[in-house]
XYZ file of C-alpha atoms in Angstrom:
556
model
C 93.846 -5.987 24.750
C 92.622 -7.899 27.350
C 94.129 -11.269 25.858
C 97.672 -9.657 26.029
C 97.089 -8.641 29.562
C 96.214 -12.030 30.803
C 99.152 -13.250 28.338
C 102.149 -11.077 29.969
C 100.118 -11.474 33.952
C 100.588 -15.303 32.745
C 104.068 -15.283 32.181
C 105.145 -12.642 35.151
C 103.534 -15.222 37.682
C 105.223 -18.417 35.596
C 109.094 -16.337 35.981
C 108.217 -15.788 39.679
C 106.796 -18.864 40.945
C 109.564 -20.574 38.905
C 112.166 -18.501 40.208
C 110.685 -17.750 43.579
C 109.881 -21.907 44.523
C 114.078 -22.693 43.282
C 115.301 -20.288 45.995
C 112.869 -21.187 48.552
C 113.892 -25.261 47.905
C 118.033 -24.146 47.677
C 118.003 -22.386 51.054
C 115.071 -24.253 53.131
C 115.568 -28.067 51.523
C 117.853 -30.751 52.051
C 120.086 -32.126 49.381
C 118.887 -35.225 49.559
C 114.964 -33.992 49.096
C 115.607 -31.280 46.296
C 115.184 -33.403 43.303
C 111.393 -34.731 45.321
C 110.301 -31.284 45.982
C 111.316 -30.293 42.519
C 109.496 -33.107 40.695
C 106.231 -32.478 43.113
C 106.191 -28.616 42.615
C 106.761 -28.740 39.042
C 103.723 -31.702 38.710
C 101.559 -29.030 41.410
C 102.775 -26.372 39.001
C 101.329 -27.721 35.842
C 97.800 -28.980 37.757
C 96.884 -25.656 39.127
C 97.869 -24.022 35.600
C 95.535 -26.493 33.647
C 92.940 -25.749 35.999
C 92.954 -22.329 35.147
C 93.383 -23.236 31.684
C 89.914 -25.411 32.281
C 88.331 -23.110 33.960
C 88.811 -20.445 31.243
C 88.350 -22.512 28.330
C 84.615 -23.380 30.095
C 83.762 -19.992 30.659
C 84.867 -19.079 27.703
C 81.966 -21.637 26.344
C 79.396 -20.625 28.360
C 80.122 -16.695 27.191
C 80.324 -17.900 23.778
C 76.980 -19.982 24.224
C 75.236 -17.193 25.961
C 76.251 -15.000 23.558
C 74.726 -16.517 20.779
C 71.449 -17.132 22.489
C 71.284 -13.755 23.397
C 72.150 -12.786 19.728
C 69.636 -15.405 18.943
C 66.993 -13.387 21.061
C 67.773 -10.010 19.719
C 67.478 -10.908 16.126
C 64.021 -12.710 17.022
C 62.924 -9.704 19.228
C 63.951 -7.138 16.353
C 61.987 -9.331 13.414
C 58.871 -9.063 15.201
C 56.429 -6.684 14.256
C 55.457 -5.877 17.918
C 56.968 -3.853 20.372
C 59.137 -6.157 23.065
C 60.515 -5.137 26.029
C 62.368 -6.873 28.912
C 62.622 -4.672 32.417
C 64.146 -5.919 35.598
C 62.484 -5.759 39.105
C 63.468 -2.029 39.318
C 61.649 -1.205 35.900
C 65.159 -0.680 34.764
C 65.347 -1.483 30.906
C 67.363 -4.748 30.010
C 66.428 -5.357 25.917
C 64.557 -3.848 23.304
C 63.473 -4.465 20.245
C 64.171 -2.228 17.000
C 60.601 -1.695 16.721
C 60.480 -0.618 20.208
C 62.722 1.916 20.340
C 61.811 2.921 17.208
C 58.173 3.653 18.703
C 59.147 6.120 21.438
C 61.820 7.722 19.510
C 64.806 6.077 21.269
C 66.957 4.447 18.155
C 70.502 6.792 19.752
C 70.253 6.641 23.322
C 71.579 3.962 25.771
C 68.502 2.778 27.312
C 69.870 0.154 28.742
C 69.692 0.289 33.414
C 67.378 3.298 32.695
C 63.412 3.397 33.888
C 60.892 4.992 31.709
C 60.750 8.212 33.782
C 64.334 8.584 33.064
C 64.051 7.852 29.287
C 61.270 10.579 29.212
C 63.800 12.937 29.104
C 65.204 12.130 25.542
C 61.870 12.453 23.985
C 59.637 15.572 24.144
C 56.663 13.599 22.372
C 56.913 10.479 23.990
C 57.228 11.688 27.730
C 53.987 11.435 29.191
C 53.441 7.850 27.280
C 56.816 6.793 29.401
C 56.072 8.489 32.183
C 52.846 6.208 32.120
C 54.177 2.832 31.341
C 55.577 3.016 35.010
C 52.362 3.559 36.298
C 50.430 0.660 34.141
C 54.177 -1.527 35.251
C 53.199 -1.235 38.727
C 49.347 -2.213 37.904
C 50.962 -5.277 36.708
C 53.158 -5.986 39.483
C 50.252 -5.744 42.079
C 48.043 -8.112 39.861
C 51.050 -10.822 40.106
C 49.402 -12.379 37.102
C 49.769 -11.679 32.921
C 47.787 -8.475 32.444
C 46.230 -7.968 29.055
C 45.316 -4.042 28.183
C 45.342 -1.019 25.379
C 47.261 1.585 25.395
C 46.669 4.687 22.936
C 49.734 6.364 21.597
C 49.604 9.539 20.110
C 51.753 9.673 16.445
C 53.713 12.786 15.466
C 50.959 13.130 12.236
C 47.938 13.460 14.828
C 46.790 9.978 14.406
C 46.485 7.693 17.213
C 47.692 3.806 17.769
C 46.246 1.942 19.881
C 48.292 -1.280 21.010
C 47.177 -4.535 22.581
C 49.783 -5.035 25.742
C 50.384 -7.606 27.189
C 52.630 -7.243 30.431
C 54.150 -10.486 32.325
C 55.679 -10.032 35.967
C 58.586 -12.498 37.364
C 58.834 -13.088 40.925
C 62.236 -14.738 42.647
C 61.291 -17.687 44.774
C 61.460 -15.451 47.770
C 58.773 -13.523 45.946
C 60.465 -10.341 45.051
C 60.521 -9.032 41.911
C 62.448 -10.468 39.369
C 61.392 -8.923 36.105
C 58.444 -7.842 33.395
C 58.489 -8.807 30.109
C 55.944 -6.398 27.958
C 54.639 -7.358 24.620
C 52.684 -4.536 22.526
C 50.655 -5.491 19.205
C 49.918 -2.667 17.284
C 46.179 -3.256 16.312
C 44.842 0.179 14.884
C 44.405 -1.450 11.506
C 41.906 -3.868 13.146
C 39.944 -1.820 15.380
C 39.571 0.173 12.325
C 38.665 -2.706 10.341
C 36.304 -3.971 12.987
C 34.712 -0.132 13.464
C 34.039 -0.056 10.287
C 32.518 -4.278 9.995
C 30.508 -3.182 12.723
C 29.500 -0.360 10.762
C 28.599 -2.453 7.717
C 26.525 -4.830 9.840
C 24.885 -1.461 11.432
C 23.677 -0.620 8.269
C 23.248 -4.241 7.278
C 20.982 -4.572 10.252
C 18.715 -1.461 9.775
C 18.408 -2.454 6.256
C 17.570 -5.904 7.067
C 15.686 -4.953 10.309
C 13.654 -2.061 9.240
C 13.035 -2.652 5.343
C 9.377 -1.728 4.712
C 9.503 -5.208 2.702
C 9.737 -8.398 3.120
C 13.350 -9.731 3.079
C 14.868 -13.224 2.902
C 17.792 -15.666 2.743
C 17.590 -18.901 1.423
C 20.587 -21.507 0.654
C 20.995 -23.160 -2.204
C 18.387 -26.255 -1.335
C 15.685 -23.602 -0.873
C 15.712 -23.602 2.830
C 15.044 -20.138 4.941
C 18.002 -18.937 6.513
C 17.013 -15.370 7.440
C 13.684 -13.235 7.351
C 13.322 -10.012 8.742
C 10.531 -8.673 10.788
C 8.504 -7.394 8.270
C 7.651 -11.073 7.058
C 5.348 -11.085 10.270
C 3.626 -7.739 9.652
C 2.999 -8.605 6.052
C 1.593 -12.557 6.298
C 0.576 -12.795 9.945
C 2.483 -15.700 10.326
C 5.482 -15.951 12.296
C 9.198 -15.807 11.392
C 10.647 -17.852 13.699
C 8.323 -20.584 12.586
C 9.177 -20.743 9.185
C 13.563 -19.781 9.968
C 15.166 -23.853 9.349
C 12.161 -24.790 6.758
C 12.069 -24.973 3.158
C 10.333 -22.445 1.000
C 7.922 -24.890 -0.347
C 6.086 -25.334 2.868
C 5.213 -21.136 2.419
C 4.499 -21.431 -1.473
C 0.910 -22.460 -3.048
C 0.946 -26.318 -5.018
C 1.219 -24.258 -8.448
C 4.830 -22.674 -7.656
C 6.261 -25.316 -5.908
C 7.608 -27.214 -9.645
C 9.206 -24.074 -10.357
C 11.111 -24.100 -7.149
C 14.326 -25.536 -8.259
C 14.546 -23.671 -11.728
C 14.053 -20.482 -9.904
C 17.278 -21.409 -7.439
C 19.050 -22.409 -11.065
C 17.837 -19.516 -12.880
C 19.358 -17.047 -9.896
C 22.585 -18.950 -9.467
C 23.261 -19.324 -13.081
C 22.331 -15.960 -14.846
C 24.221 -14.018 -11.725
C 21.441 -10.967 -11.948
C 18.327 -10.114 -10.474
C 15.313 -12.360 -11.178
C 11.967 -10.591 -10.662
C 8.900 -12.878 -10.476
C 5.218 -12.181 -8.796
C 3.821 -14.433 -7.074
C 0.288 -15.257 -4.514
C 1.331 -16.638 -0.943
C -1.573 -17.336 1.790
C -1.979 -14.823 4.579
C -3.101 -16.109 8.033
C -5.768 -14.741 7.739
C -6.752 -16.894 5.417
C -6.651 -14.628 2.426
C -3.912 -14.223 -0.171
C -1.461 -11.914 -0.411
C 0.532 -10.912 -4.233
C 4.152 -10.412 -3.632
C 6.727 -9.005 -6.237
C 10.135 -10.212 -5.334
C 13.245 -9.767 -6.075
C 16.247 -12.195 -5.683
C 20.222 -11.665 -6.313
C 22.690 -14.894 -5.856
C 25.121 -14.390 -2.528
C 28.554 -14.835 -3.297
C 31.021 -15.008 -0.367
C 34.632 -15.741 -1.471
C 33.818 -16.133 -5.576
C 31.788 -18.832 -4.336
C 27.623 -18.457 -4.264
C 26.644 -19.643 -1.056
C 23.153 -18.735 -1.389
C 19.757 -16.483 -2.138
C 18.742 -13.330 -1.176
C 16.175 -11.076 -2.075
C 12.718 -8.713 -1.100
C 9.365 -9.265 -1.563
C 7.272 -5.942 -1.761
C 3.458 -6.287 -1.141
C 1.706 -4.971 -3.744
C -2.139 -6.646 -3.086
C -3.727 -3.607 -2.778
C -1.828 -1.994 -5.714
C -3.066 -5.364 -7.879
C -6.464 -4.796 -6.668
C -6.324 -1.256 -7.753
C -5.449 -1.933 -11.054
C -7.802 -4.429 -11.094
C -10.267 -1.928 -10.202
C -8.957 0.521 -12.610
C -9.673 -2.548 -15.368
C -12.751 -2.822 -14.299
C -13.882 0.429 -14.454
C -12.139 0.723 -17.769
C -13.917 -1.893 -18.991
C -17.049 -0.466 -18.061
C -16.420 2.657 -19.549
C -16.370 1.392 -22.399
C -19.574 -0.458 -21.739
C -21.445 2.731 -21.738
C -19.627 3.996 -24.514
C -21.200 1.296 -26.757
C -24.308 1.893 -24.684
C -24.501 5.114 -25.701
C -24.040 4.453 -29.155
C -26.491 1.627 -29.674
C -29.041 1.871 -27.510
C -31.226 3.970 -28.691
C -30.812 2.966 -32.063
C -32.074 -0.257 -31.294
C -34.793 1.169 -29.074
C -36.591 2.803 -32.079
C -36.722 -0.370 -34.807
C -37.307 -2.337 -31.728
C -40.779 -0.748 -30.787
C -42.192 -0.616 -34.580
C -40.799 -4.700 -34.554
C -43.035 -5.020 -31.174
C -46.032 -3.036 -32.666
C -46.107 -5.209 -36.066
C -45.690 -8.564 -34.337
C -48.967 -7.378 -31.740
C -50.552 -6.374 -34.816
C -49.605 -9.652 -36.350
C -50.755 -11.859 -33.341
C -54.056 -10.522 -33.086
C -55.045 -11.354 -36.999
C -52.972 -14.564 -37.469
C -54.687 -16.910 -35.062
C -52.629 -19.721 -36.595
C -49.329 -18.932 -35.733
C -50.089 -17.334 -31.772
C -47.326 -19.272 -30.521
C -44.388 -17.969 -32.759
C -45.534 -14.839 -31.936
C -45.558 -14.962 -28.589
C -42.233 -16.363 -28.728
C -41.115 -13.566 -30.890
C -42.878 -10.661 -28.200
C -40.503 -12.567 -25.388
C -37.485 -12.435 -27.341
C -38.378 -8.746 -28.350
C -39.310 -7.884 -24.311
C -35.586 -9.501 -23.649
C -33.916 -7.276 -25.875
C -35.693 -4.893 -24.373
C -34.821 -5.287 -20.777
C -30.784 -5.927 -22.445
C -30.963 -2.259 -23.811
C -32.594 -1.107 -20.590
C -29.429 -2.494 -18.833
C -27.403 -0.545 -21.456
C -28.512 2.446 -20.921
C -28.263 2.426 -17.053
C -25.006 1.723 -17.105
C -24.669 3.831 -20.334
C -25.803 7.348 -18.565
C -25.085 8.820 -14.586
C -28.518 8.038 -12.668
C -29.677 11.062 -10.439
C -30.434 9.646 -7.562
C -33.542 10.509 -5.542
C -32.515 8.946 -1.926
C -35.788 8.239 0.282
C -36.270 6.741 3.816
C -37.260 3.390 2.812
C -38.138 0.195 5.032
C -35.629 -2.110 3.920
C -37.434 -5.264 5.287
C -40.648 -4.200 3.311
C -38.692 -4.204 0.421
C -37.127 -7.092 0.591
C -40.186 -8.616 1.380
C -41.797 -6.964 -2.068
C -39.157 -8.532 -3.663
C -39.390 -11.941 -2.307
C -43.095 -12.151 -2.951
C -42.372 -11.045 -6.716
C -39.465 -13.867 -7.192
C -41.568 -16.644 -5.353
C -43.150 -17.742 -8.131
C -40.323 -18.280 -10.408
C -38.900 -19.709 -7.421
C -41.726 -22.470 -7.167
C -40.931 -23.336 -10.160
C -37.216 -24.425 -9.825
C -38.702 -26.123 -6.589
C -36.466 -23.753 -4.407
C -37.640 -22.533 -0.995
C -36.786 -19.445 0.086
C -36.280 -17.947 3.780
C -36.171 -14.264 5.425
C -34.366 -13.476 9.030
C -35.424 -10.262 10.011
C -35.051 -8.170 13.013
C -38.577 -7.280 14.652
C -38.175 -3.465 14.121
C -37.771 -1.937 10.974
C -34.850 -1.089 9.497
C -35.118 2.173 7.815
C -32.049 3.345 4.998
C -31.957 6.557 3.030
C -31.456 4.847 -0.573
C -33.071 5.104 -4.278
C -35.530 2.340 -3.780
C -35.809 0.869 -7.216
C -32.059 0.931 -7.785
C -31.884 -1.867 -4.177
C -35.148 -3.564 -6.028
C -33.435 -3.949 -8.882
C -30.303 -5.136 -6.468
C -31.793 -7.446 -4.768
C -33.684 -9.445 -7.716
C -30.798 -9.675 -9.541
C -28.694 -11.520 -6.790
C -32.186 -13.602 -5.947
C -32.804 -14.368 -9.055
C -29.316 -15.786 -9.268
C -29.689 -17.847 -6.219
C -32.593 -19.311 -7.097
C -31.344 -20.276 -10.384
C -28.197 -21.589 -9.175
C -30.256 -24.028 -6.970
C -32.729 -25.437 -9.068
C -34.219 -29.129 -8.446
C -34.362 -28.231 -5.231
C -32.556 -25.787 -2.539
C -33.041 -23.129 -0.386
C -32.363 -19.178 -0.301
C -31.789 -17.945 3.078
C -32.011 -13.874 3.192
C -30.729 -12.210 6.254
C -30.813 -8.398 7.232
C -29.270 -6.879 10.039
C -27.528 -3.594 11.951
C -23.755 -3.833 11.756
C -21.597 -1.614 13.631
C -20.525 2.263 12.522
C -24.269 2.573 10.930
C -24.511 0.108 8.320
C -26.764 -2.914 7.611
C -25.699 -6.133 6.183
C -27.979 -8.172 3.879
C -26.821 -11.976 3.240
C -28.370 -13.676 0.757
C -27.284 -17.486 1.010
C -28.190 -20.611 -1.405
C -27.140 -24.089 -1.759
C -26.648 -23.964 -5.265
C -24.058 -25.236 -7.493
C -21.672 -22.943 -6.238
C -18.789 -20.498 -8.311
C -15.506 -21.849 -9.155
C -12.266 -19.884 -8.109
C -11.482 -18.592 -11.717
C -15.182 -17.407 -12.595
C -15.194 -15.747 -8.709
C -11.883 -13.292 -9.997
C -13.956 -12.657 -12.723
C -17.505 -11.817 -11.740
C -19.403 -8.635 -12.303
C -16.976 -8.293 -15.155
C -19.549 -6.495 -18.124
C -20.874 -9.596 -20.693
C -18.936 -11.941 -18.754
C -21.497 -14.607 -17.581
C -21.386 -18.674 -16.784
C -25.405 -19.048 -18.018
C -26.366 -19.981 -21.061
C -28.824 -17.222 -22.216
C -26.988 -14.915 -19.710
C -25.376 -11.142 -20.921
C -23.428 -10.465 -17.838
C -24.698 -7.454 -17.469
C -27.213 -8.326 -14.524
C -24.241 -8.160 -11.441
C -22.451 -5.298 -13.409
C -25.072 -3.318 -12.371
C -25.677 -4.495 -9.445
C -22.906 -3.549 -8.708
C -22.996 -0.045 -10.218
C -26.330 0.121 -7.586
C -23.900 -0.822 -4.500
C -21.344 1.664 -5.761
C -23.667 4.290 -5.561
C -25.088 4.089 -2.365
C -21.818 3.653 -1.097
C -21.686 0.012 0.324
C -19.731 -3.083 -0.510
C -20.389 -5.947 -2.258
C -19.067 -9.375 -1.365
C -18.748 -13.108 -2.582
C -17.871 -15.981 -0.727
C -18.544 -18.897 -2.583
C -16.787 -22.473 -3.017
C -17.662 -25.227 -6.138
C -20.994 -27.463 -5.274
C -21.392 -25.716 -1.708
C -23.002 -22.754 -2.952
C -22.826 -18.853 -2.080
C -23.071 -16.528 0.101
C -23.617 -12.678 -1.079
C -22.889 -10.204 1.413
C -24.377 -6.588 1.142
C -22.941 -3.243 3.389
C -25.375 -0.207 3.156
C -24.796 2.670 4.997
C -28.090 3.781 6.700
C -27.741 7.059 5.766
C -25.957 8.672 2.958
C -22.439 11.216 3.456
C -23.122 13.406 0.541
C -20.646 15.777 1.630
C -17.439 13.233 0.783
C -16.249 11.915 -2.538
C -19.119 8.849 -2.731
C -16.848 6.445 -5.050
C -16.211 3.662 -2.952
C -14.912 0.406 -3.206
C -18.226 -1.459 -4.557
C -16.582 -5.466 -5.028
C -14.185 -7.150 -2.420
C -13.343 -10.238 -3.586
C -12.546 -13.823 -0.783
């Protein structure tokens, strides 16, 4: 329509300037100048008409050109997934995107020239969000600079969006405003996501953080990545120390081998591999772990180890115990059995061989070897049976250095002949206990004797009392003897387990049975050709109104 108007305005002006300029040149014009003027209006005729035509054709360009970028810009604007908006200076809306519109429920109304409190009116749900943006528009204008916030939407189903804005104010050179350009991201999705990661690693955490045991990382070379606190509170050591370091500076020589098929036999099987294993405490002990390690596997791809180590020393030692006491259970079972039936031949044997010794002049020596051998079965079946039957106990005041000392003077002949010396320390007062006397005799020459014989050609026996704290008295008895290796140590006081020749092992089982019941501890330090050291806790007086089974062997 408007083509045909600027068509027929075209031609009007053509008929009258054509018509118009003849009569004007007829009336007003010379003869002799008509045919110039003529030739000179038509040529001015046809310039100014192509420079309309020019200037027409141009504009026409430009329109078309603009309007393709523009269409350009609205099909960009509408494929995004974000909400875009362009405003003028006013905070009058120029363009908006599909997704836009879409948001505030404004798909069928002519937005365009309106501001936000104006296009509050087409939407009920929507108003007060609108109503806002003008107030957030103007933060933005008084910044002067790209403002980044989130905004919360409520959705007709209750939910809520939340939306990562980003708002951009144009100034004119003059510095007035110009215009805002506002970019929204919808990002519910990830603040859910990264709620609920920071959840995960929440839980992660207090799992990691606050696991009763031990746990750890490792990568595939065997280096420590991660260990939680725990690691402190169960070896003493420090975490931080051993974070960046490989495993085989924390393991014993005898696992270290192993290292490398235990990282194969994790990452290969793809299950949990359970394995026990002894790791030093700084304390200078040794602690029994029982771990358990998984592969980690991050994209399909196993990037590492990680697993938990639960102390179970004291549960080991327990069991140990419970071994032990099994053991010698069993002990008095047979003790029970046999003992007195060897007890009754073995007297009439002793009475014949007496009777045989004092008529038989010849052979006195075989029969005084045969009276020893009898006395030693003797004393074996006297072990039996003490460990065979409960004791009553009839607990004295007794002078514990006088005892000793009757002790000492009894072993110091056997102990001149080994060629061993042996020393007291004792406190000038007495030291007075409430024990069974020849139970701690008994005691204390069977861990003397042992000394002694464990530093023959020459040695000495050092035997030290004194008070230790919460009413107890310690009695060390030290030699420089040959000393117990690490494997016999674990196994001492075990019943017929013994490293001498003509030994039954019954000797330190009892000993210990005596230490047991008198409710003190019993204790071994002792290292190959450096000799031992026994250590002895007595309570000075007894608690016979608790449970009296104590701990009687503690093992270093």
């Amino acid at each position: 329509m408007e083509k045909k108007k600027l068509i027929f305005l075209y031609f009007i002006t053509s008929i009258i300037w054509i018509y118009g300029s003849n009569y004007v040149i007829e009336q007003y014009v010379a003869a002799s100048f008509i045919e110039l003027v003529e030739r000179t209006k038509e040529i001015f005729y046809i310039a100014v008409t192509g420079g309309f035509i020019y200037f027409f054709i141009s504009n026409k360009e430009e329109l078309n050109v603009t309007q393709e970028e523009q269409k350009r810009l609205s099909t960009l604007i509408n494929s995004m997934v974000d909400f875009v908006n362009f405003k003028d200076g006013e905070g009058r809306w120029i363009e908006s995107n599909e997704f836009g519109l879409q948001l505030f429920q404004l798909e069928n109304v002519d937005y365009r020239g309106k501001k936000d409190s104006e296009l509050a009116e087409y939407t009920d749900f929507y108003a007060d969000a609108l109503r806002y943006c003008e107030v957030s528009d103007e933060e933005a204008w008084n910044n002067r600079e790209i403002t980044r916030i989130e905004e919360v939407l409520p959705v007709p189903d209750g939910s809520l969006k939340i939306f990562d804005t980003i708002k951009v104010p144009l100034f004119n050179n003059d510095g007035s405003r110009q215009g805002l350009v506002i970019i929204g991201r919808d990002i519910t999705e990830k603040k859910e996501m990264a709620l609920k990661l920071a959840e995960s690693q929440q839980q992660y955490k207090s799992l990691f953080e606050y696991s009763p045991d031990i746990v750890y990382m490792l990568d595939l070379s065997g280096t420590i990545t991660n260990l939680n606190p725990q690691y402190d509170v169960i070896t003493g050591f420090k975490r931080e120390e051993m974070i960046g370091k490989n495993v085989k500076l924390l393991l014993p020589k005898k696992y270290k081998r192993y290292l490398t098929q235990f990282i194969h036999s994790v990452v290969d099987e793809l299950r949990p591999v359970m394995y026990e294993l002894k790791i030093p405490h700084a304390n200078g002990g040794t602690i029994t772990l029982q771990c358990t390690s998984v592969p980690i596997i991050i994209n399909d791809k196993i990037t590492g180890i990680i697993g938990y180590g639960s102390d179970v020393t004291k549960l080991r030692e327990a069991e140990e115990r419970l071994r032990r006491t099994e053991k010698l259970s069993i002990v008095g079972e047979l003790s029970a059995s046999v003992a007195h039936e060897i007890r009754n031949p073995l007297t009439s044997l002793k009475g014949f061989v007496q009777l045989l010794k004092m008529e038989d002049v010849k052979h006195q020596f075989y029969y005084q070897i045969m009276l020893d051998e009898l006395d030693r079965i003797n004393h074996i079946v006297g072990e039996l049976l003490l460990l065979a039957k409960p004791q009553i106990l009839k607990y004295t005041n007794v002078d514990l250095q006088k005892l000793l000392m009757d002790v000492i003077s009894l072993l110091s002949t056997e102990a001149s002949l080994y060629n061993v010396q042996i020393e007291s320390i004792f406190p000038e007062k007495d030291v007075l206990i409430e024990c069974e006397p020849n139970q701690l005799k008994q005691l204390f020459i069977n861990i003397i004797k042992n000394a002694i014989e464990a530093s023959q050609n020459g040695g000495n026996v050092s035997i030290g009392l004194k008070h230790i704290e919460k009413g107890h008295v310690l009695i060390t008895i030290k030699d420089s003897g040959c000393g117990i290796s690490k494997e016999r140590l674990e196994k001492i006081g075990e019943p017929f387990y013994s490293s001498k020749e003509k030994g039954t092992g019954l000797g330190l089982t009892v000993s210990f049975k005596i230490v047991q019941s008198h409710q003190g501890t019993i204790r071994f330090d002792s290292q190959k050709n450096y000799g031992t050291s026994v250590h002895i806790s007595l309570p000075v007086k007894q608690n016979f109104t608790k449970n009296s089974r104590h701990t009687a062997l503690e093992k270093v």
